[in-house]
CSV table of C-alpha atoms in Angstrom, one decimal:
chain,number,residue,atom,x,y,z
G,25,UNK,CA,-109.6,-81.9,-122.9
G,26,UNK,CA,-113.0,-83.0,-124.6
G,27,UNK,CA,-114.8,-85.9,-123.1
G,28,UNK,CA,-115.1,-88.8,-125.8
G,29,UNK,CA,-118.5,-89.2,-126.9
G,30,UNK,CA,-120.3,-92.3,-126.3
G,31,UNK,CA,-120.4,-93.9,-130.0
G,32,UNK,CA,-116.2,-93.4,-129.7
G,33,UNK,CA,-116.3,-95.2,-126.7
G,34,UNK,CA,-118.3,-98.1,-128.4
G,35,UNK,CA,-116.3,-98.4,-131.2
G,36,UNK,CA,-113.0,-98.2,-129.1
G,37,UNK,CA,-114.5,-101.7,-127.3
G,38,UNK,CA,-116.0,-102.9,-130.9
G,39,UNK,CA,-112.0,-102.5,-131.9
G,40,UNK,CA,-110.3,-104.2,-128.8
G,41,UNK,CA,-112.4,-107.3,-128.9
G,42,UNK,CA,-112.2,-107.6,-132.5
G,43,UNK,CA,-108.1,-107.8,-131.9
G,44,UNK,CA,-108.7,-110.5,-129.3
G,45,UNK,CA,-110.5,-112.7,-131.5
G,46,UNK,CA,-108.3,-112.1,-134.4
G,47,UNK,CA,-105.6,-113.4,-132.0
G,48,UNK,CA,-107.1,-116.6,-130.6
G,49,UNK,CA,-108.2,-117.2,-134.2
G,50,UNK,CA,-105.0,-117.2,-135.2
G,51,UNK,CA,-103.6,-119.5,-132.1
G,52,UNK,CA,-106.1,-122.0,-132.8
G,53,UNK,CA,-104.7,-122.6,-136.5
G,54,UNK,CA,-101.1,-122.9,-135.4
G,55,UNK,CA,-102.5,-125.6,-132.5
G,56,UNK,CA,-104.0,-127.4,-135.0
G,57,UNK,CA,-101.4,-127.0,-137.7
G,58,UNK,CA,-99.1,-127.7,-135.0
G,59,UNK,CA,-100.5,-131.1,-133.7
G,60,UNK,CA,-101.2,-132.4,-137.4
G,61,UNK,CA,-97.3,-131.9,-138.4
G,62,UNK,CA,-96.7,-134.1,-135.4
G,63,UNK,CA,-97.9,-136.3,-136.3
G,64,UNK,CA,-96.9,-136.4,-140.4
G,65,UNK,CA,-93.4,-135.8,-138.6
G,66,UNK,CA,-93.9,-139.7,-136.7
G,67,UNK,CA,-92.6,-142.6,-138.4
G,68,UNK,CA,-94.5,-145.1,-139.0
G,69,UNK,CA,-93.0,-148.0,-136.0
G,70,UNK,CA,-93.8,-144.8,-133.9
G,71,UNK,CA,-97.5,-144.8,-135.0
G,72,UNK,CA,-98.0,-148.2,-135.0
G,73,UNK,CA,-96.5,-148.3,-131.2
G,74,UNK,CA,-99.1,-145.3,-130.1
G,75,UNK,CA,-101.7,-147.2,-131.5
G,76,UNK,CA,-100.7,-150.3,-129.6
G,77,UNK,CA,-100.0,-148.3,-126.6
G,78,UNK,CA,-103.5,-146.5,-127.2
G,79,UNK,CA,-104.9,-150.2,-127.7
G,80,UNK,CA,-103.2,-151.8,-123.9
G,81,UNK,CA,-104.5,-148.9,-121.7
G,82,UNK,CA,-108.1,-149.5,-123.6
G,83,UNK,CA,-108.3,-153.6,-122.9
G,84,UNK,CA,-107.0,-152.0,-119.4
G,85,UNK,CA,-109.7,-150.3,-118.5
G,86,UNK,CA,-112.3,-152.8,-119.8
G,87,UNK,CA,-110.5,-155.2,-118.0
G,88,UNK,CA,-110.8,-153.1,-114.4
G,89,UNK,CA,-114.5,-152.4,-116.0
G,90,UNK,CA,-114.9,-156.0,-115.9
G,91,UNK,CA,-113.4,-156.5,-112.3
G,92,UNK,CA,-115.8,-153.6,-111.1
G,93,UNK,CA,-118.9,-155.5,-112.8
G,94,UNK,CA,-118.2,-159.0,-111.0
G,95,UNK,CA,-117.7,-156.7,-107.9
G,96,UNK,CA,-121.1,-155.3,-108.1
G,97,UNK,CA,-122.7,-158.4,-108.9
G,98,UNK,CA,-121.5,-159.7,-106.1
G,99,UNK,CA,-122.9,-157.3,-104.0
G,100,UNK,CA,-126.0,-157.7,-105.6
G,101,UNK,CA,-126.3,-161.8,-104.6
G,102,UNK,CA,-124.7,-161.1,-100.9
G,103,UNK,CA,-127.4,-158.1,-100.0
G,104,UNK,CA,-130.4,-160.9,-101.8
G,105,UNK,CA,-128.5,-163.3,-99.4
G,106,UNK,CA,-128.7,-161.4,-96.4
G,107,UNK,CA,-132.2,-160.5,-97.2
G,108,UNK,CA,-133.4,-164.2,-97.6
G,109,UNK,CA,-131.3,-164.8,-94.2
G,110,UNK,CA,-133.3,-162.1,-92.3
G,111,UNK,CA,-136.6,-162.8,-93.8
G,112,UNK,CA,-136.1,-167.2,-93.2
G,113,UNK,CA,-134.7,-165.8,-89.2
G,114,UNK,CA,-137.8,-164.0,-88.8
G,115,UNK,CA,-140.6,-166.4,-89.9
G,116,UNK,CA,-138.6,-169.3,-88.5
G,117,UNK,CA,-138.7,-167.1,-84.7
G,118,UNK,CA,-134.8,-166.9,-84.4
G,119,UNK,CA,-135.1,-163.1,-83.8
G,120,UNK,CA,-137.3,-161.1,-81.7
G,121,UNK,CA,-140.2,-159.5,-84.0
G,122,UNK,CA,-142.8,-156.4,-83.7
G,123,UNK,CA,-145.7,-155.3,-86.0
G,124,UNK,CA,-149.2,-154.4,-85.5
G,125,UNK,CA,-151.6,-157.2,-84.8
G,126,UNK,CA,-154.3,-158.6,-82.5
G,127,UNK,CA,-154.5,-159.5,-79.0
G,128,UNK,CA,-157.0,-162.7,-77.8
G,129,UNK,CA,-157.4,-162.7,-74.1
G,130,UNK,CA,-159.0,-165.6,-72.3
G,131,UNK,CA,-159.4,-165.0,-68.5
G,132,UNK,CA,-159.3,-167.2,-65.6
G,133,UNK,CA,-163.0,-167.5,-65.4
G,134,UNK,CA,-163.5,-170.1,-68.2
G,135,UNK,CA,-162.2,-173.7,-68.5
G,136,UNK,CA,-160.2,-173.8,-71.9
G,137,UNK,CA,-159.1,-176.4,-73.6
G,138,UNK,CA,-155.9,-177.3,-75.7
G,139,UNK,CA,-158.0,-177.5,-78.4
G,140,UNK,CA,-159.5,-174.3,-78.5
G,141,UNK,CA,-156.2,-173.4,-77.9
G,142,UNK,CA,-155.0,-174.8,-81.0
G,143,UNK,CA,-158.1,-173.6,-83.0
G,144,UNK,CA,-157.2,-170.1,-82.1
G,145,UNK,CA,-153.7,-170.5,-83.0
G,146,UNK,CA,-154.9,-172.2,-87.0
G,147,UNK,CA,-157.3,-169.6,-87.5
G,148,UNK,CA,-155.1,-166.8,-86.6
G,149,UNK,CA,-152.4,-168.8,-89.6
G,150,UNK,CA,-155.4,-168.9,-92.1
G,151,UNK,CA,-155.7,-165.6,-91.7
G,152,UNK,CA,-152.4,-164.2,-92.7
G,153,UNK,CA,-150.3,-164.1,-89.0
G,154,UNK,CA,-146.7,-163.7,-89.9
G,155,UNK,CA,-145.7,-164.3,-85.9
G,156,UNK,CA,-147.8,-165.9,-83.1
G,157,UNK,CA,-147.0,-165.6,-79.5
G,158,UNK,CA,-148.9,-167.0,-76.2
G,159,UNK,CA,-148.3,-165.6,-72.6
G,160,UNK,CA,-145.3,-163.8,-74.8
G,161,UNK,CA,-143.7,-167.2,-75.8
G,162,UNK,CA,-143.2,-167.8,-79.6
G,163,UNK,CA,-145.2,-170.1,-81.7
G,164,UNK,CA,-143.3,-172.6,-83.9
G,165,UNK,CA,-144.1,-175.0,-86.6
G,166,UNK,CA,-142.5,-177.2,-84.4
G,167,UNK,CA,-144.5,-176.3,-81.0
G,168,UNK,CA,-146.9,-178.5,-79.3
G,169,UNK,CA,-149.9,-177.0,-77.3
G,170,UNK,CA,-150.8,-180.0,-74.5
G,171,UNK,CA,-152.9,-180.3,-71.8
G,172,UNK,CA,-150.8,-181.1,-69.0
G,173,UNK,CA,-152.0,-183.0,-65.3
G,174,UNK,CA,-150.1,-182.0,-62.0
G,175,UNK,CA,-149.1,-183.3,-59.0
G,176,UNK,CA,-152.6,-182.5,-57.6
G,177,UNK,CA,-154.1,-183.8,-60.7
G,178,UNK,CA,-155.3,-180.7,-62.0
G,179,UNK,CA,-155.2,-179.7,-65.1
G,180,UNK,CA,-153.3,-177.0,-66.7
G,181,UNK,CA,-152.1,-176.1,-70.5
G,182,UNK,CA,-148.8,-176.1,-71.3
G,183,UNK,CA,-146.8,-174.8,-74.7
G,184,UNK,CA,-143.6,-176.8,-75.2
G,185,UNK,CA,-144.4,-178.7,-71.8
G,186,UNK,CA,-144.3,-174.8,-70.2
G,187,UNK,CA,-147.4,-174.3,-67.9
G,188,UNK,CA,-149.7,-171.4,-69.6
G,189,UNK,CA,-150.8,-169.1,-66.4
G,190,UNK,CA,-154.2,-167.7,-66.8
G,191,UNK,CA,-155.0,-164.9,-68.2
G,192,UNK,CA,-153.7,-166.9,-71.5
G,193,UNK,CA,-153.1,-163.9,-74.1
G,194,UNK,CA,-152.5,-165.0,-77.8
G,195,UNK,CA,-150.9,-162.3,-80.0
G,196,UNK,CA,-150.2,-162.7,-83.6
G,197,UNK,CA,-148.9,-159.9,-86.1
G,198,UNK,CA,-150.5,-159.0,-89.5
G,199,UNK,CA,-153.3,-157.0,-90.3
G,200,UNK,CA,-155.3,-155.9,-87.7
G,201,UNK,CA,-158.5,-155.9,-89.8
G,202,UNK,CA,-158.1,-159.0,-91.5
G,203,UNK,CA,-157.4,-161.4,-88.5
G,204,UNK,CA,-160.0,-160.2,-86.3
G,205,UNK,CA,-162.7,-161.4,-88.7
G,206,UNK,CA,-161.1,-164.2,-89.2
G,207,UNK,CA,-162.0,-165.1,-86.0
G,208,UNK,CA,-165.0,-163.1,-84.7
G,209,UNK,CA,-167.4,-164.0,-88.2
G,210,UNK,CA,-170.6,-165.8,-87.4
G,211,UNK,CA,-169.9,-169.5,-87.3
G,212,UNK,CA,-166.3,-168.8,-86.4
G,213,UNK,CA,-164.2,-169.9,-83.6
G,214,UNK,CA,-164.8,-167.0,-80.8
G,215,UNK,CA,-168.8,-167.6,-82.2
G,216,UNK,CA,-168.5,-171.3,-81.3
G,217,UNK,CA,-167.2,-170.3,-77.8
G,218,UNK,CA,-169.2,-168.3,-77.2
G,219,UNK,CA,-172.9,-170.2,-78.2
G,220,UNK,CA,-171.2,-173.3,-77.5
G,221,UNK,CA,-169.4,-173.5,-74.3
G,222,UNK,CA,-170.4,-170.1,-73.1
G,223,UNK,CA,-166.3,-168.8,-73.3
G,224,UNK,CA,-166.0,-165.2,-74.2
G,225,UNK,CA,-162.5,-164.2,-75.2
G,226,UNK,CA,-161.4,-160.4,-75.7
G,227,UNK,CA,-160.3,-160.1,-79.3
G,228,UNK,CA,-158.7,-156.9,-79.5
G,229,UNK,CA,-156.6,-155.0,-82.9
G,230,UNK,CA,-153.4,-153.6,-81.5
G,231,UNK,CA,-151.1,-150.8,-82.9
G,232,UNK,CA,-147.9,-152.7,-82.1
G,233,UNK,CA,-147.0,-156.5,-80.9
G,234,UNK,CA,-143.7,-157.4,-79.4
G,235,UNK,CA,-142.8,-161.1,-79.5
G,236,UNK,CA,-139.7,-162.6,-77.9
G,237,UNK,CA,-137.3,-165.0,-79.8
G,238,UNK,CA,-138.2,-168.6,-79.8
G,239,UNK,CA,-136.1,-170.9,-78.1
G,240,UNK,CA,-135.2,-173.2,-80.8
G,241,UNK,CA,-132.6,-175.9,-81.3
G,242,UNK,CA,-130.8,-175.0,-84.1
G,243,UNK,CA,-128.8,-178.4,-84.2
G,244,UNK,CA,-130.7,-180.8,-86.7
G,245,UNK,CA,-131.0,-184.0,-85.0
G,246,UNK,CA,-131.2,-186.2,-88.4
G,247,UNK,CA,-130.9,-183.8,-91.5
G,248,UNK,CA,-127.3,-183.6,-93.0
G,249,UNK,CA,-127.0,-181.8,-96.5
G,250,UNK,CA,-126.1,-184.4,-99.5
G,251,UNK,CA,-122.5,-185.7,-99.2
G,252,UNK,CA,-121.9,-185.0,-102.6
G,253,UNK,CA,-123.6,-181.6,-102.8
G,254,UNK,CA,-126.2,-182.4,-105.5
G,255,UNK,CA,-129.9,-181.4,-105.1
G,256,UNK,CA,-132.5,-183.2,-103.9
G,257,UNK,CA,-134.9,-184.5,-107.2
């Protein structure tokens, strides 16, 4: 038997395909056909209830589209919530912090002062500290750096009425850079100690500074929020 030549084979395929297409040509019309003599066929209370039918699910799914919008609004104001929560935790000292920083170390070979204490402490705030710790107890607005007596009459600082051992390390957290010339420029507070009453403290930029929680009291002694829940003018 003769082997069919290549152009017969072509035009066998050309043939075969040109039936399919015919074919879903032709289904397509009698869909279409179909589906408009449905609906000429409806009468018109059927219509009208389709389109009222058509109408509920649509004011359905706005509705739900609604429900979903107040949802993720809501999600929106309780993350900004938790956000303000964690920041106002942080700088208030409620939480333990870390960050990189500076380290000011005074030894036991100078006689320091509450003051120069304090100075420390103010210039390190000027100069951007987000945290402040000494001897790795947490700075407060509310703390109080004192010069305490004891029994022997000697005297010793104290922060919150806590005796500061020598060597007194202050450690604050913010940029490294920017808080040690805060305090080492010419005229500054470690210059002053230094021509002035011949104390030298180590200033020191650190990778990473750990501070412990503060120990605050979180009951309000005096504040109460407005009775009837108006703000304050």
């Amino acid at each position: 038997m003769p082997e069919k030549s290549p152009k017969t084979s072509r035009l066998l395929s050309f043939c075969v395909a040109l039936t399919f297409l015919s074919f879903a040509i032709v289904c397509q019309i009698n869909f279409e056909s179909n589906s408009v003599q449905s609906l000429e066929s409806q009468s018109t209370e059927n219509l009208v209830a389709m389109v009222r039918s058509l109408n509920d699910y649509r004011n359905r799914l706005n509705a739900e589209l609604a429900v979903l919008e107040r949802t993720e609004s809501s999600r929106s104001v309780t993350v900004s919530l938790e956000q303000q929560l964690n920041s106002a935790r942080i700088f208030s000292g409620a939480v333990a912090v870390s960050g990189p920083g500076i380290s000011v170390t005074i030894t036991a070979d100078y006689d320091l002062y509450s003051t120069d204490v304090i100075d420390i402490v103010n210039e390190m705030k000027v100069s951007g500290a987000e945290a402040i710790a000494i001897n790795n107890q947490r700075v407060t607005n509310k703390s109080r750096i004192t010069q305490e007596t004891d029994l022997d009459e000697h005297l010793f600082l104290a922060l919150d009425g806590e005796r500061l051992l020598t060597p007194i390390v202050i450690t604050a957290i913010g940029d490294p850079a920017t808080l040690e010339k805060g305090l080492i420029f010419t005229g500054g507070i470690v210059d002053n100690l230094n021509t002035l009453y011949g104390i030298y403290p180590i200033v020191r930029q650190e990778e990473q500074v750990t501070m412990p929680a503060a120990r605050l009291n979180v009951t309000p002694t005096y504040m109460r929020l407005p009775t009837d829940g108006s703000e304050p003018a």
